Amino acid sequence: MHGTIYQLGTSPINADEYMNPETISEGESVCIGYADEIAEAERKSQMEELVEILPKGMFTLNNDLTLTYNGGIDEWRLSYAGLIKEKAEAITPDKAMTWTGPVYNLQMAVFNPLDTNCLFITDYGTGYGVAERSIEFMRLINLLNPGDRLYAGLIADYYF
């Protein structure tokens, strides 16, 4: 199976700051068999797909392939908290020690609330980046104000 890795930041990312697919580290519950940078011609379609994965209306894709944050994190946090509560309530004593079913569902709700195979690199200042599930990206969004922009660096296809 495969997914997409997005390097995203709050300031423009120069080409020499793009992560190298070979120097990406795996974050919590992430497994990368290998990754390849996508072709320049595919960047727009990959960014369009990202907007579709994100909570509806939260971002607008601009012509320069930046994303403008429109707001909505407060509502999203409410739904995220509800999702975690729902998944936790499904764990019964007889299923609490298994790693499938309700326990796994809770773990995925916590780490990957957008329920996507996409991974996100939001901390890459050292030249090494950690590909994380969607919660790390949502933590970055939590720091934004409406009108703020996100900039894309590396976009890679990865296999797991």
Short mmCIF file of C-alpha atoms in Angstrom, two decimals:
data_model
loop_
_atom_site.label_atom_id
_atom_site.label_comp_id
_atom_site.label_asym_id
_atom_site.label_seq_id
_atom_site.Cartn_x
_atom_site.Cartn_y
_atom_site.Cartn_z
CA MET A 1 0.00 0.00 0.00
CA HIS A 2 1.09 3.57 -0.39
CA GLY A 3 0.40 7.07 0.82
CA THR A 4 1.81 10.56 0.55
CA ILE A 5 4.30 12.38 2.75
CA TYR A 6 3.92 16.16 2.99
CA GLN A 7 6.62 18.47 4.36
CA LEU A 8 4.72 21.56 5.49
CA GLY A 9 5.75 24.72 7.29
CA THR A 10 4.55 28.18 8.25
CA SER A 11 7.19 29.96 6.15
CA PRO A 12 8.36 29.39 2.57
CA ILE A 13 10.51 26.28 2.16
CA ASN A 14 13.35 26.73 -0.30
CA ALA A 15 14.21 23.82 -2.58
CA ASP A 16 17.48 23.27 -0.68
CA GLU A 17 15.41 22.82 2.51
CA TYR A 18 13.27 20.05 1.03
CA MET A 19 13.61 16.83 2.95
CA ASN A 20 15.36 13.99 1.21
CA PRO A 21 13.19 10.85 1.14
CA GLU A 22 16.21 8.91 2.35
CA THR A 23 16.65 11.01 5.52
CA ILE A 24 13.07 10.85 6.75
CA SER A 25 12.64 9.18 10.12
CA GLU A 26 9.56 7.21 11.05
CA GLY A 27 7.36 8.65 13.77
CA GLU A 28 5.01 6.91 16.18
CA SER A 29 3.22 3.95 14.53
CA VAL A 30 4.71 4.81 11.12
CA CYS A 31 6.36 2.31 8.80
CA ILE A 32 7.98 3.45 5.57
CA GLY A 33 9.30 0.77 3.23
CA TYR A 34 10.63 3.36 0.83
CA ALA A 35 9.71 6.81 -0.47
CA ASP A 36 10.18 8.68 -3.74
CA GLU A 37 9.76 12.40 -4.36
CA ILE A 38 6.88 13.10 -6.71
CA ALA A 39 7.43 14.89 -10.01
CA GLU A 40 7.00 18.67 -10.06
CA ALA A 41 4.03 18.26 -12.42
CA GLU A 42 2.17 16.25 -9.76
CA ARG A 43 2.48 18.76 -6.92
CA LYS A 44 -0.79 20.54 -7.67
CA SER A 45 -2.86 17.34 -7.74
CA GLN A 46 -1.23 16.16 -4.49
CA MET A 47 -2.01 19.47 -2.79
CA GLU A 48 -5.60 19.24 -4.05
CA GLU A 49 -5.83 15.78 -2.50
CA LEU A 50 -4.50 17.16 0.78
CA VAL A 51 -7.24 19.81 0.89
CA GLU A 52 -9.81 17.02 0.41
CA ILE A 53 -8.37 15.04 3.34
CA LEU A 54 -8.46 18.01 5.71
CA PRO A 55 -11.62 19.07 7.54
CA LYS A 56 -13.99 20.64 5.03
CA GLY A 57 -13.48 24.36 4.54
CA MET A 58 -10.47 24.60 6.85
CA PHE A 59 -8.04 25.44 4.03
CA THR A 60 -8.03 27.01 0.60
CA LEU A 61 -5.46 25.98 -2.00
CA ASN A 62 -3.88 29.03 -3.64
CA ASN A 63 -2.49 29.30 -7.17
CA ASP A 64 1.08 29.26 -5.78
CA LEU A 65 0.28 25.91 -4.08
CA THR A 66 0.26 27.39 -0.60
CA LEU A 67 -2.63 26.69 1.73
CA THR A 68 -4.52 29.49 3.46
CA TYR A 69 -6.01 28.60 6.82
CA ASN A 70 -9.67 29.67 7.01
CA GLY A 71 -10.32 28.72 10.62
CA GLY A 72 -12.27 25.87 12.14
CA ILE A 73 -9.82 24.32 14.57
CA ASP A 74 -12.09 24.99 17.57
CA GLU A 75 -14.90 22.95 16.02
CA TRP A 76 -12.44 20.27 14.95
CA ARG A 77 -11.02 19.96 18.49
CA LEU A 78 -14.55 19.36 19.79
CA SER A 79 -15.11 16.56 17.27
CA TYR A 80 -11.65 15.12 17.99
CA ALA A 81 -12.35 14.98 21.73
CA GLY A 82 -15.68 13.31 20.98
CA LEU A 83 -14.00 10.75 18.73
CA ILE A 84 -11.49 9.83 21.43
CA LYS A 85 -14.25 9.48 24.04
CA GLU A 86 -16.31 7.31 21.71
CA LYS A 87 -13.39 4.99 20.96
CA ALA A 88 -12.38 4.78 24.64
CA GLU A 89 -15.93 3.92 25.73
CA ALA A 90 -15.90 0.95 23.33
CA ILE A 91 -13.10 -0.71 25.32
CA THR A 92 -14.49 -3.26 27.72
CA PRO A 93 -12.51 -5.19 30.37
CA ASP A 94 -12.53 -8.35 28.25
CA LYS A 95 -11.08 -6.47 25.25
CA ALA A 96 -8.69 -4.17 27.11
CA MET A 97 -5.66 -6.43 26.69
CA THR A 98 -6.00 -7.07 22.97
CA TRP A 99 -4.28 -4.99 20.30
CA THR A 100 -7.06 -5.39 17.79
CA GLY A 101 -10.56 -4.04 17.82
CA PRO A 102 -11.39 -1.23 20.25
CA VAL A 103 -7.86 -0.70 21.61
CA TYR A 104 -6.40 -0.39 18.11
CA ASN A 105 -9.28 1.90 17.10
CA LEU A 106 -8.54 4.18 20.05
CA GLN A 107 -4.84 4.27 19.23
CA MET A 108 -5.58 5.20 15.61
CA ALA A 109 -8.08 7.87 16.69
CA VAL A 110 -5.42 9.47 18.89
CA PHE A 111 -2.52 9.35 16.42
CA ASN A 112 -4.38 9.58 13.12
CA PRO A 113 -7.62 11.48 13.63
CA LEU A 114 -7.87 12.33 9.91
CA ASP A 115 -7.89 8.57 9.19
CA THR A 116 -5.44 8.87 6.31
CA ASN A 117 -2.34 7.12 4.98
CA CYS A 118 -0.76 10.56 4.54
CA LEU A 119 2.19 11.42 6.74
CA PHE A 120 3.30 14.91 7.74
CA ILE A 121 6.72 16.40 8.39
CA THR A 122 6.34 19.66 10.30
CA ASP A 123 9.69 19.79 12.10
CA TYR A 124 12.64 19.64 9.73
CA GLY A 125 15.05 22.42 10.72
CA THR A 126 17.88 20.00 11.39
CA GLY A 127 17.86 18.50 7.89
CA TYR A 128 16.20 15.39 9.29
CA GLY A 129 12.46 15.14 9.46
CA VAL A 130 10.11 12.84 11.28
CA ALA A 131 7.11 11.63 9.30
CA GLU A 132 4.16 11.63 11.68
CA ARG A 133 0.51 10.68 11.57
CA SER A 134 -2.12 13.40 11.20
CA ILE A 135 -2.26 14.48 14.86
CA GLU A 136 1.09 16.25 14.53
CA PHE A 137 -0.19 18.18 11.55
CA MET A 138 -3.36 19.11 13.43
CA ARG A 139 -1.19 20.38 16.30
CA LEU A 140 0.51 22.71 13.82
CA ILE A 141 -2.89 23.90 12.58
CA ASN A 142 -3.89 24.59 16.18
CA LEU A 143 -1.20 27.32 16.24
CA LEU A 144 -2.49 29.10 13.12
CA ASN A 145 -4.70 32.15 12.81
CA PRO A 146 -7.18 32.61 9.97
CA GLY A 147 -5.31 33.96 6.96
CA ASP A 148 -2.02 32.24 7.86
CA ARG A 149 -0.42 30.21 5.11
CA LEU A 150 1.22 26.83 4.98
CA TYR A 151 4.00 26.12 2.50
CA ALA A 152 4.92 22.76 1.00
CA GLY A 153 8.41 21.38 0.68
CA LEU A 154 8.93 17.76 -0.20
CA ILE A 155 5.92 15.80 -1.38
CA ALA A 156 6.70 12.12 -1.66
CA ASP A 157 4.92 8.91 -2.43
CA TYR A 158 5.76 6.24 0.14
CA TYR A 159 5.12 2.54 0.43
CA PHE A 160 4.46 0.63 3.62
#
